């Protein structure tokens, strides 16, 4: 059973940059541009899907679609259950890393 709370956490608490880095070659090509992570939009194929760190959503400036972590994996060919399972594993790893590190001064 997949809870709504888990889905919310997968969308909001796991940075998309972490997801894309973890996907590696299985994920979309990405680059850092002007301080933002951009990746190849799976819908239109332009390198203009840009992660907004404030809401952890990627917005494509070409086709104007928004993508969250779950949408990203679905467009990469995962089914919903495998996308949730994969993201849940990444979120646990991410939270374990965060817990081991002192807060950075630039965190708000
Ligand atoms: Zn697009």
GROMACS .gro file of N, CA, C and O and ligand atoms in nm:
model
  433
    1UNK      N    1   0.086  -0.120   0.000
    1UNK     CA    2   0.000   0.000   0.000
    1UNK      C    3   0.089   0.125   0.000
    1UNK      O    4   0.179   0.138   0.081
    2UNK      N    5   0.064   0.213  -0.091
    2UNK     CA    6   0.143   0.335  -0.101
    2UNK      C    7   0.064   0.450  -0.040
    2UNK      O    8  -0.046   0.480  -0.085
    3UNK      N    9   0.119   0.510   0.064
    3UNK     CA   10   0.043   0.614   0.133
    3UNK      C   11   0.061   0.749   0.065
    3UNK      O   12   0.161   0.775  -0.002
    4UNK      N   13  -0.039   0.834   0.085
    4UNK     CA   14  -0.031   0.970   0.029
    4UNK      C   15   0.086   1.045   0.089
    4UNK      O   16   0.150   1.127   0.023
    5UNK      N   17   0.114   1.016   0.217
    5UNK     CA   18   0.225   1.086   0.282
    5UNK      C   19   0.358   1.048   0.218
    5UNK      O   20   0.445   1.134   0.196
    6UNK      N   21   0.374   0.920   0.187
    6UNK     CA   22   0.497   0.877   0.120
    6UNK      C   23   0.510   0.947  -0.016
    6UNK      O   24   0.617   0.999  -0.050
    7UNK      N   25   0.403   0.952  -0.090
    7UNK     CA   26   0.409   1.017  -0.222
    7UNK      C   27   0.446   1.165  -0.208
    7UNK      O   28   0.525   1.218  -0.286
    8UNK      N   29   0.391   1.230  -0.106
    8UNK     CA   30   0.423   1.371  -0.084
    8UNK      C   31   0.572   1.386  -0.054
    8UNK      O   32   0.639   1.475  -0.107
    9UNK      N   33   0.624   1.296   0.032
    9UNK     CA   34   0.766   1.306   0.067
    9UNK      C   35   0.855   1.278  -0.055
    9UNK      O   36   0.959   1.341  -0.071
   10UNK      N   37   0.814   1.183  -0.138
   10UNK     CA   38   0.896   1.154  -0.258
   10UNK      C   39   0.898   1.274  -0.352
   10UNK      O   40   0.999   1.300  -0.418
   11UNK      N   41   0.788   1.346  -0.356
   11UNK     CA   42   0.784   1.464  -0.444
   11UNK      C   43   0.859   1.582  -0.384
   11UNK      O   44   0.925   1.657  -0.456
   12UNK      N   45   0.847   1.598  -0.251
   12UNK     CA   46   0.895   1.723  -0.189
   12UNK      C   47   1.030   1.713  -0.121
   12UNK      O   48   1.103   1.811  -0.114
   13UNK      N   49   1.062   1.598  -0.065
   13UNK     CA   50   1.177   1.591   0.025
   13UNK      C   51   1.300   1.528  -0.039
   13UNK      O   52   1.408   1.534   0.018
   14UNK      N   53   1.284   1.468  -0.152
   14UNK     CA   54   1.400   1.411  -0.223
   14UNK      C   55   1.435   1.507  -0.337
   14UNK      O   56   1.359   1.519  -0.433
   15UNK      N   57   1.548   1.579  -0.326
   15UNK     CA   58   1.580   1.676  -0.432
   15UNK      C   59   1.591   1.608  -0.568
   15UNK      O   60   1.649   1.500  -0.581
   16UNK      N   61   1.535   1.673  -0.669
   16UNK     CA   62   1.541   1.614  -0.803
   16UNK      C   63   1.685   1.597  -0.849
   16UNK      O   64   1.715   1.503  -0.924
   17UNK      N   65   1.775   1.683  -0.803
   17UNK     CA   66   1.916   1.668  -0.840
   17UNK      C   67   1.971   1.536  -0.789
   17UNK      O   68   2.053   1.472  -0.856
   18UNK      N   69   1.926   1.496  -0.670
   18UNK     CA   70   1.972   1.369  -0.613
   18UNK      C   71   1.920   1.253  -0.697
   18UNK      O   72   1.992   1.159  -0.728
   19UNK      N   73   1.794   1.263  -0.737
   19UNK     CA   74   1.734   1.157  -0.819
   19UNK      C   75   1.808   1.144  -0.952
   19UNK      O   76   1.845   1.034  -0.993
   20UNK      N   77   1.833   1.257  -1.017
   20UNK     CA   78   1.897   1.253  -1.149
   20UNK      C   79   2.040   1.202  -1.138
   20UNK      O   80   2.084   1.122  -1.220
   21UNK      N   81   2.110   1.245  -1.031
   21UNK     CA   82   2.247   1.195  -1.012
   21UNK      C   83   2.245   1.044  -0.989
   21UNK      O   84   2.330   0.971  -1.041
   22UNK      N   85   2.148   0.997  -0.912
   22UNK     CA   86   2.143   0.854  -0.881
   22UNK      C   87   2.106   0.772  -1.004
   22UNK      O   88   2.151   0.659  -1.020
   23UNK      N   89   2.024   0.828  -1.091
   23UNK     CA   90   1.985   0.755  -1.212
   23UNK      C   91   2.102   0.738  -1.307
   23UNK      O   92   2.110   0.639  -1.379
   24UNK      N   93   2.192   0.836  -1.306
   24UNK     CA   94   2.309   0.826  -1.393
   24UNK      C   95   2.267   0.811  -1.538
   24UNK      O   96   2.187   0.887  -1.590
   25UNK      N   97   2.322   0.709  -1.601
   25UNK     CA   98   2.294   0.689  -1.745
   25UNK      C   99   2.151   0.649  -1.773
   25UNK      O  100   2.106   0.655  -1.887
   26UNK      N  101   2.082   0.601  -1.670
   26UNK     CA  102   1.942   0.564  -1.692
   26UNK      C  103   1.850   0.685  -1.686
   26UNK      O  104   1.733   0.677  -1.721
   27UNK      N  105   1.904   0.796  -1.639
   27UNK     CA  106   1.824   0.918  -1.632
   27UNK      C  107   1.853   1.008  -1.750
   27UNK      O  108   1.930   0.973  -1.839
   28UNK      N  109   1.791   1.124  -1.750
   28UNK     CA  110   1.812   1.217  -1.861
   28UNK      C  111   1.949   1.284  -1.850
   28UNK      O  112   2.002   1.301  -1.740
   29UNK      N  113   2.010   1.322  -1.964
   29UNK     CA  114   2.130   1.404  -1.958
   29UNK      C  115   2.100   1.533  -1.882
   29UNK      O  116   1.990   1.588  -1.895
   30UNK      N  117   2.197   1.581  -1.804
   30UNK     CA  118   2.172   1.701  -1.725
   30UNK      C  119   2.298   1.784  -1.718
   30UNK      O  120   2.408   1.738  -1.748
   31UNK      N  121   2.282   1.910  -1.679
   31UNK     CA  122   2.397   1.999  -1.661
   31UNK      C  123   2.356   2.108  -1.563
   31UNK      O  124   2.237   2.133  -1.541
   32UNK      N  125   2.458   2.172  -1.505
   32UNK     CA  126   2.432   2.287  -1.419
   32UNK      C  127   2.449   2.411  -1.506
   32UNK      O  128   2.551   2.428  -1.574
   33UNK      N  129   2.349   2.497  -1.507
   33UNK     CA  130   2.356   2.618  -1.586
   33UNK      C  131   2.304   2.734  -1.503
   33UNK      O  132   2.191   2.729  -1.454
   34UNK      N  133   2.387   2.836  -1.485
   34UNK     CA  134   2.350   2.954  -1.408
   34UNK      C  135   2.298   2.917  -1.269
   34UNK      O  136   2.206   2.978  -1.217
   35UNK      N  137   2.360   2.814  -1.212
   35UNK     CA  138   2.323   2.775  -1.077
   35UNK      C  139   2.201   2.684  -1.069
   35UNK      O  140   2.163   2.643  -0.960
   36UNK      N  141   2.140   2.656  -1.182
   36UNK     CA  142   2.024   2.566  -1.182
   36UNK      C  143   2.059   2.435  -1.250
   36UNK      O  144   2.137   2.433  -1.345
   37UNK      N  145   1.998   2.329  -1.200
   37UNK     CA  146   2.012   2.201  -1.267
   37UNK      C  147   1.912   2.195  -1.383
   37UNK      O  148   1.792   2.212  -1.363
   38UNK      N  149   1.965   2.174  -1.501
   38UNK     CA  150   1.878   2.156  -1.617
   38UNK      C  151   1.897   2.015  -1.669
   38UNK      O  152   2.007   1.961  -1.665
   39UNK      N  153   1.789   1.959  -1.722
   39UNK     CA  154   1.804   1.827  -1.782
   39UNK      C  155   1.719   1.818  -1.907
   39UNK      O  156   1.637   1.906  -1.935
   40UNK      N  157   1.746   1.712  -1.981
   40UNK     CA  158   1.677   1.694  -2.109
   40UNK      C  159   1.530   1.662  -2.082
   40UNK      O  160   1.498   1.563  -2.017
   41UNK      N  161   1.443   1.748  -2.130
   41UNK     CA  162   1.300   1.729  -2.106
   41UNK      C  163   1.252   1.602  -2.175
   41UNK      O  164   1.269   1.587  -2.296
   42UNK      N  165   1.196   1.509  -2.099
   42UNK     CA  166   1.155   1.384  -2.164
   42UNK      C  167   1.034   1.401  -2.254
   42UNK      O  168   1.001   1.313  -2.333
   43UNK      N  169   0.966   1.515  -2.243
   43UNK     CA  170   0.848   1.535  -2.327
   43UNK      C  171   0.883   1.596  -2.462
   43UNK      O  172   0.832   1.554  -2.565
   44UNK      N  173   0.970   1.699  -2.459
   44UNK     CA  174   0.996   1.769  -2.585
   44UNK      C  175   1.140   1.753  -2.634
   44UNK      O  176   1.171   1.789  -2.746
   45UNK      N  177   1.230   1.697  -2.548
   45UNK     CA  178   1.365   1.671  -2.593
   45UNK      C  179   1.458   1.791  -2.591
   45UNK      O  180   1.570   1.783  -2.640
   46UNK      N  181   1.414   1.904  -2.533
   46UNK     CA  182   1.503   2.019  -2.520
   46UNK      C  183   1.571   2.016  -2.383
   46UNK      O  184   1.514   1.968  -2.286
   47UNK      N  185   1.692   2.068  -2.374
   47UNK     CA  186   1.769   2.071  -2.250
   47UNK      C  187   1.721   2.188  -2.163
   47UNK      O  188   1.801   2.268  -2.116
   48UNK      N  189   1.591   2.198  -2.145
   48UNK     CA  190   1.535   2.317  -2.081
   48UNK      C  191   1.445   2.286  -1.962
   48UNK      O  192   1.378   2.374  -1.910
   49UNK      N  193   1.445   2.161  -1.918
   49UNK     CA  194   1.373   2.128  -1.795
   49UNK      C  195   1.460   2.172  -1.678
   49UNK      O  196   1.573   2.125  -1.663
   50UNK      N  197   1.414   2.266  -1.599
   50UNK     CA  198   1.495   2.333  -1.498
   50UNK      C  199   1.435   2.311  -1.360
   50UNK      O  200   1.316   2.337  -1.339
   51UNK      N  201   1.518   2.262  -1.267
   51UNK     CA  202   1.467   2.231  -1.134
   51UNK      C  203   1.457   2.359  -1.052
   51UNK      O  204   1.553   2.435  -1.041
   52UNK      N  205   1.341   2.382  -0.997
   52UNK     CA  206   1.320   2.493  -0.905
   52UNK      C  207   1.339   2.441  -0.763
   52UNK      O  208   1.259   2.360  -0.715
   53UNK      N  209   1.448   2.484  -0.696
   53UNK     CA  210   1.476   2.426  -0.564
   53UNK      C  211   1.370   2.461  -0.459
   53UNK      O  212   1.359   2.394  -0.358
   54UNK      N  213   1.292   2.565  -0.484
   54UNK     CA  214   1.194   2.605  -0.383
   54UNK      C  215   1.078   2.507  -0.373
   54UNK      O  216   1.027   2.480  -0.266
   55UNK      N  217   1.035   2.454  -0.487
   55UNK     CA  218   0.923   2.359  -0.480
   55UNK      C  219   0.962   2.220  -0.528
   55UNK      O  220   0.878   2.131  -0.532
   56UNK      N  221   1.093   2.202  -0.562
   56UNK     CA  222   1.143   2.073  -0.609
   56UNK      C  223   1.065   2.021  -0.729
   56UNK      O  224   1.040   1.902  -0.742
   57UNK      N  225   1.026   2.113  -0.815
   57UNK     CA  226   0.961   2.075  -0.941
   57UNK      C  227   1.050   2.121  -1.055
   57UNK      O  228   1.112   2.227  -1.046
   58UNK      N  229   1.052   2.042  -1.160
   58UNK     CA  230   1.121   2.087  -1.281
   58UNK      C  231   1.017   2.147  -1.376
   58UNK      O  232   0.909   2.092  -1.394
   59UNK      N  233   1.053   2.260  -1.430
   59UNK     CA  234   0.966   2.325  -1.529
   59UNK      C  235   1.043   2.333  -1.660
   59UNK      O  236   1.158   2.376  -1.662
   60UNK      N  237   0.979   2.289  -1.767
   60UNK     CA  238   1.044   2.297  -1.897
   60UNK      C  239   1.009   2.430  -1.962
   60UNK      O  240   0.891   2.462  -1.981
   61UNK      N  241   1.112   2.506  -1.997
   61UNK     CA  242   1.088   2.638  -2.056
   61UNK      C  243   1.059   2.629  -2.206
   61UNK      O  244   1.034   2.730  -2.269
   62UNK      N  245   1.060   2.508  -2.260
   62UNK     CA  246   1.019   2.491  -2.400
   62UNK      C  247   0.872   2.451  -2.407
   62UNK      O  248   0.789   2.524  -2.459
   63UNK      N  249   0.839   2.334  -2.352
   63UNK     CA  250   0.701   2.286  -2.365
   63UNK      C  251   0.615   2.325  -2.244
   63UNK      O  252   0.496   2.298  -2.242
   64UNK      N  253   0.677   2.386  -2.143
   64UNK     CA  254   0.606   2.443  -2.028
   64UNK      C  255   0.540   2.340  -1.938
   64UNK      O  256   0.451   2.372  -1.861
   65UNK      N  257   0.586   2.216  -1.946
   65UNK     CA  258   0.536   2.114  -1.855
   65UNK      C  259   0.613   2.119  -1.724
   65UNK      O  260   0.730   2.157  -1.722
   66UNK      N  261   0.546   2.079  -1.616
   66UNK     CA  262   0.613   2.060  -1.488
   66UNK      C  263   0.630   1.911  -1.463
   66UNK      O  264   0.543   1.831  -1.498
   67UNK      N  265   0.743   1.876  -1.400
   67UNK     CA  266   0.771   1.736  -1.370
   67UNK      C  267   0.819   1.726  -1.226
   67UNK      O  268   0.904   1.804  -1.183
   68UNK      N  269   0.767   1.629  -1.152
   68UNK     CA  270   0.825   1.598  -1.021
   68UNK      C  271   0.902   1.466  -1.032
   68UNK      O  272   0.912   1.408  -1.140
   69UNK      N  273   0.958   1.422  -0.917
   69UNK     CA  274   1.039   1.299  -0.919
   69UNK      C  275   0.962   1.181  -0.979
   69UNK      O  276   1.017   1.102  -1.056
   70UNK      N  277   0.837   1.169  -0.940
   70UNK     CA  278   0.759   1.054  -0.984
   70UNK      C  279   0.731   1.064  -1.135
   70UNK      O  280   0.749   0.968  -1.210
   71UNK      N  281   0.692   1.183  -1.179
   71UNK     CA  282   0.668   1.202  -1.323
   71UNK      C  283   0.793   1.168  -1.404
   71UNK      O  284   0.785   1.109  -1.512
   72UNK      N  285   0.909   1.211  -1.350
   72UNK     CA  286   1.034   1.189  -1.421
   72UNK      C  287   1.056   1.040  -1.445
   72UNK      O  288   1.088   0.997  -1.556
   73UNK      N  289   1.038   0.960  -1.340
   73UNK     CA  290   1.063   0.816  -1.356
   73UNK      C  291   0.959   0.752  -1.449
   73UNK      O  292   0.991   0.661  -1.525
   74UNK      N  293   0.836   0.800  -1.441
   74UNK     CA  294   0.734   0.744  -1.531
   74UNK      C  295   0.771   0.773  -1.677
   74UNK      O  296   0.757   0.685  -1.763
   75UNK      N  297   0.821   0.893  -1.703
   75UNK     CA  298   0.857   0.925  -1.841
   75UNK      C  299   0.983   0.851  -1.883
   75UNK      O  300   1.009   0.836  -2.002
   76UNK      N  301   1.063   0.805  -1.786
   76UNK     CA  302   1.182   0.727  -1.820
   76UNK      C  303   1.150   0.578  -1.835
   76UNK      O  304   1.241   0.496  -1.847
   77UNK      N  305   1.024   0.543  -1.825
   77UNK     CA  306   0.985   0.407  -1.856
   77UNK      C  307   0.949   0.319  -1.737
   77UNK      O  308   0.917   0.202  -1.755
   78UNK      N  309   0.957   0.375  -1.615
   78UNK     CA  310   0.917   0.296  -1.499
   78UNK      C  311   0.765   0.292  -1.489
   78UNK      O  312   0.697   0.386  -1.529
   79UNK      N  313   0.714   0.182  -1.430
   79UNK     CA  314   0.573   0.188  -1.394
   79UNK      C  315   0.563   0.252  -1.255
   79UNK      O  316   0.664   0.276  -1.188
   80UNK      N  317   0.440   0.283  -1.216
   80UNK     CA  318   0.422   0.363  -1.095
   80UNK      C  319   0.483   0.295  -0.972
   80UNK      O  320   0.555   0.358  -0.894
   81UNK      N  321   0.458   0.166  -0.956
   81UNK     CA  322   0.508   0.098  -0.836
   81UNK      C  323   0.660   0.093  -0.832
   81UNK      O  324   0.721   0.113  -0.728
   82UNK      N  325   0.723   0.066  -0.944
   82UNK     CA  326   0.870   0.058  -0.943
   82UNK      C  327   0.928   0.198  -0.925
   82UNK      O  328   1.033   0.214  -0.862
   83UNK      N  329   0.860   0.300  -0.977
   83UNK     CA  330   0.908   0.437  -0.956
   83UNK      C  331   0.905   0.472  -0.808
   83UNK      O  332   1.001   0.527  -0.753
   84UNK      N  333   0.794   0.438  -0.742
   84UNK     CA  334   0.782   0.469  -0.598
   84UNK      C  335   0.886   0.391  -0.518
   84UNK      O  336   0.951   0.446  -0.429
   85UNK      N  337   0.906   0.263  -0.552
   85UNK     CA  338   1.003   0.182  -0.478
   85UNK      C  339   1.144   0.238  -0.494
   85UNK      O  340   1.221   0.248  -0.398
   86UNK      N  341   1.178   0.277  -0.615
   86UNK     CA  342   1.312   0.330  -0.641
   86UNK      C  343   1.332   0.462  -0.565
   86UNK      O  344   1.433   0.483  -0.498
   87UNK      N  345   1.232   0.549  -0.572
   87UNK     CA  346   1.244   0.680  -0.506
   87UNK      C  347   1.246   0.664  -0.354
   87UNK      O  348   1.317   0.738  -0.285
   88UNK      N  349   1.171   0.569  -0.303
   88UNK     CA  350   1.171   0.548  -0.159
   88UNK      C  351   1.311   0.507  -0.112
   88UNK      O  352   1.359   0.556  -0.009
   89UNK      N  353   1.376   0.421  -0.189
   89UNK     CA  354   1.513   0.381  -0.156
   89UNK      C  355   1.607   0.500  -0.160
   89UNK      O  356   1.692   0.517  -0.071
   90UNK      N  357   1.593   0.585  -0.262
   90UNK     CA  358   1.680   0.702  -0.273
   90UNK      C  359   1.655   0.799  -0.157
   90UNK      O  360   1.749   0.858  -0.103
   91UNK      N  361   1.528   0.815  -0.120
   91UNK     CA  362   1.495   0.907  -0.011
   91UNK      C  363   1.557   0.858   0.120
   91UNK      O  364   1.612   0.938   0.197
   92UNK      N  365   1.552   0.728   0.145
   92UNK     CA  366   1.611   0.674   0.267
   92UNK      C  367   1.761   0.698   0.270
   92UNK      O  368   1.818   0.739   0.371
   93UNK      N  369   1.827   0.672   0.157
   93UNK     CA  370   1.972   0.698   0.149
   93UNK      C  371   2.002   0.845   0.172
   93UNK      O  372   2.095   0.881   0.242
   94UNK      N  373   1.920   0.930   0.110
   94UNK     CA  374   1.942   1.074   0.120
   94UNK      C  375   1.925   1.121   0.264
   94UNK      O  376   2.007   1.195   0.317
   95UNK      N  377   1.821   1.074   0.328
   95UNK     CA  378   1.797   1.115   0.467
   95UNK      C  379   1.906   1.064   0.559
   95UNK      O  380   1.945   1.132   0.653
   96UNK      N  381   1.958   0.945   0.531
   96UNK     CA  382   2.067   0.892   0.614
   96UNK      C  383   2.192   0.979   0.599
   96UNK      O  384   2.261   1.006   0.697
   97UNK      N  385   2.217   1.022   0.475
   97UNK     CA  386   2.333   1.111   0.454
   97UNK      C  387   2.313   1.244   0.526
   97UNK      O  388   2.406   1.297   0.586
   98UNK      N  389   2.192   1.300   0.516
   98UNK     CA  390   2.166   1.429   0.580
   98UNK      C  391   2.185   1.419   0.731
   98UNK      O  392   2.235   1.509   0.795
   99UNK      N  393   2.141   1.307   0.788
   99UNK     CA  394   2.147   1.290   0.933
   99UNK      C  395   2.291   1.284   0.981
   99UNK      O  396   2.319   1.318   1.097
  100UNK      N  397   2.382   1.243   0.893
  100UNK     CA  398   2.522   1.230   0.933
  100UNK      C  399   2.600   1.358   0.915
  100UNK      O  400   2.718   1.363   0.945
  101UNK      N  401   2.536   1.460   0.860
  101UNK     CA  402   2.610   1.583   0.833
  101UNK      C  403   2.557   1.697   0.916
  101UNK      O  404   2.437   1.711   0.935
  102UNK      N  405   2.647   1.783   0.967
  102UNK     CA  406   2.600   1.901   1.037
  102UNK      C  407   2.530   1.993   0.938
  102UNK      O  408   2.563   1.995   0.820
  103UNK      N  409   2.430   2.070   0.983
  103UNK     CA  410   2.361   2.160   0.891
  103UNK      C  411   2.457   2.263   0.833
  103UNK      O  412   2.544   2.314   0.905
  104UNK      N  413   2.444   2.289   0.707
  104UNK     CA  414   2.529   2.391   0.646
  104UNK      C  415   2.474   2.528   0.679
  104UNK      O  416   2.354   2.546   0.695
  105UNK      N  417   2.565   2.627   0.679
  105UNK     CA  418   2.522   2.760   0.719
  105UNK      C  419   2.430   2.823   0.616
  105UNK      O  420   2.354   2.914   0.648
  106UNK      N  421   2.435   2.775   0.492
  106UNK     CA  422   2.348   2.837   0.392
  106UNK      C  423   2.213   2.766   0.379
  106UNK      O  424   2.133   2.802   0.296
  107UNK      N  425   2.190   2.666   0.463
  107UNK     CA  426   2.056   2.605   0.464
  107UNK      C  427   1.957   2.698   0.534
  107UNK      O  428   1.991   2.761   0.633
  108UNK      N  429   1.838   2.703   0.479
  108UNK     CA  430   1.738   2.787   0.545
  108UNK      C  431   1.631   2.701   0.607
  108UNK      O  432   1.603   2.594   0.560
  109LIG    ZN1  433   0.985   2.022  -2.260
   0.00000   0.00000   0.00000
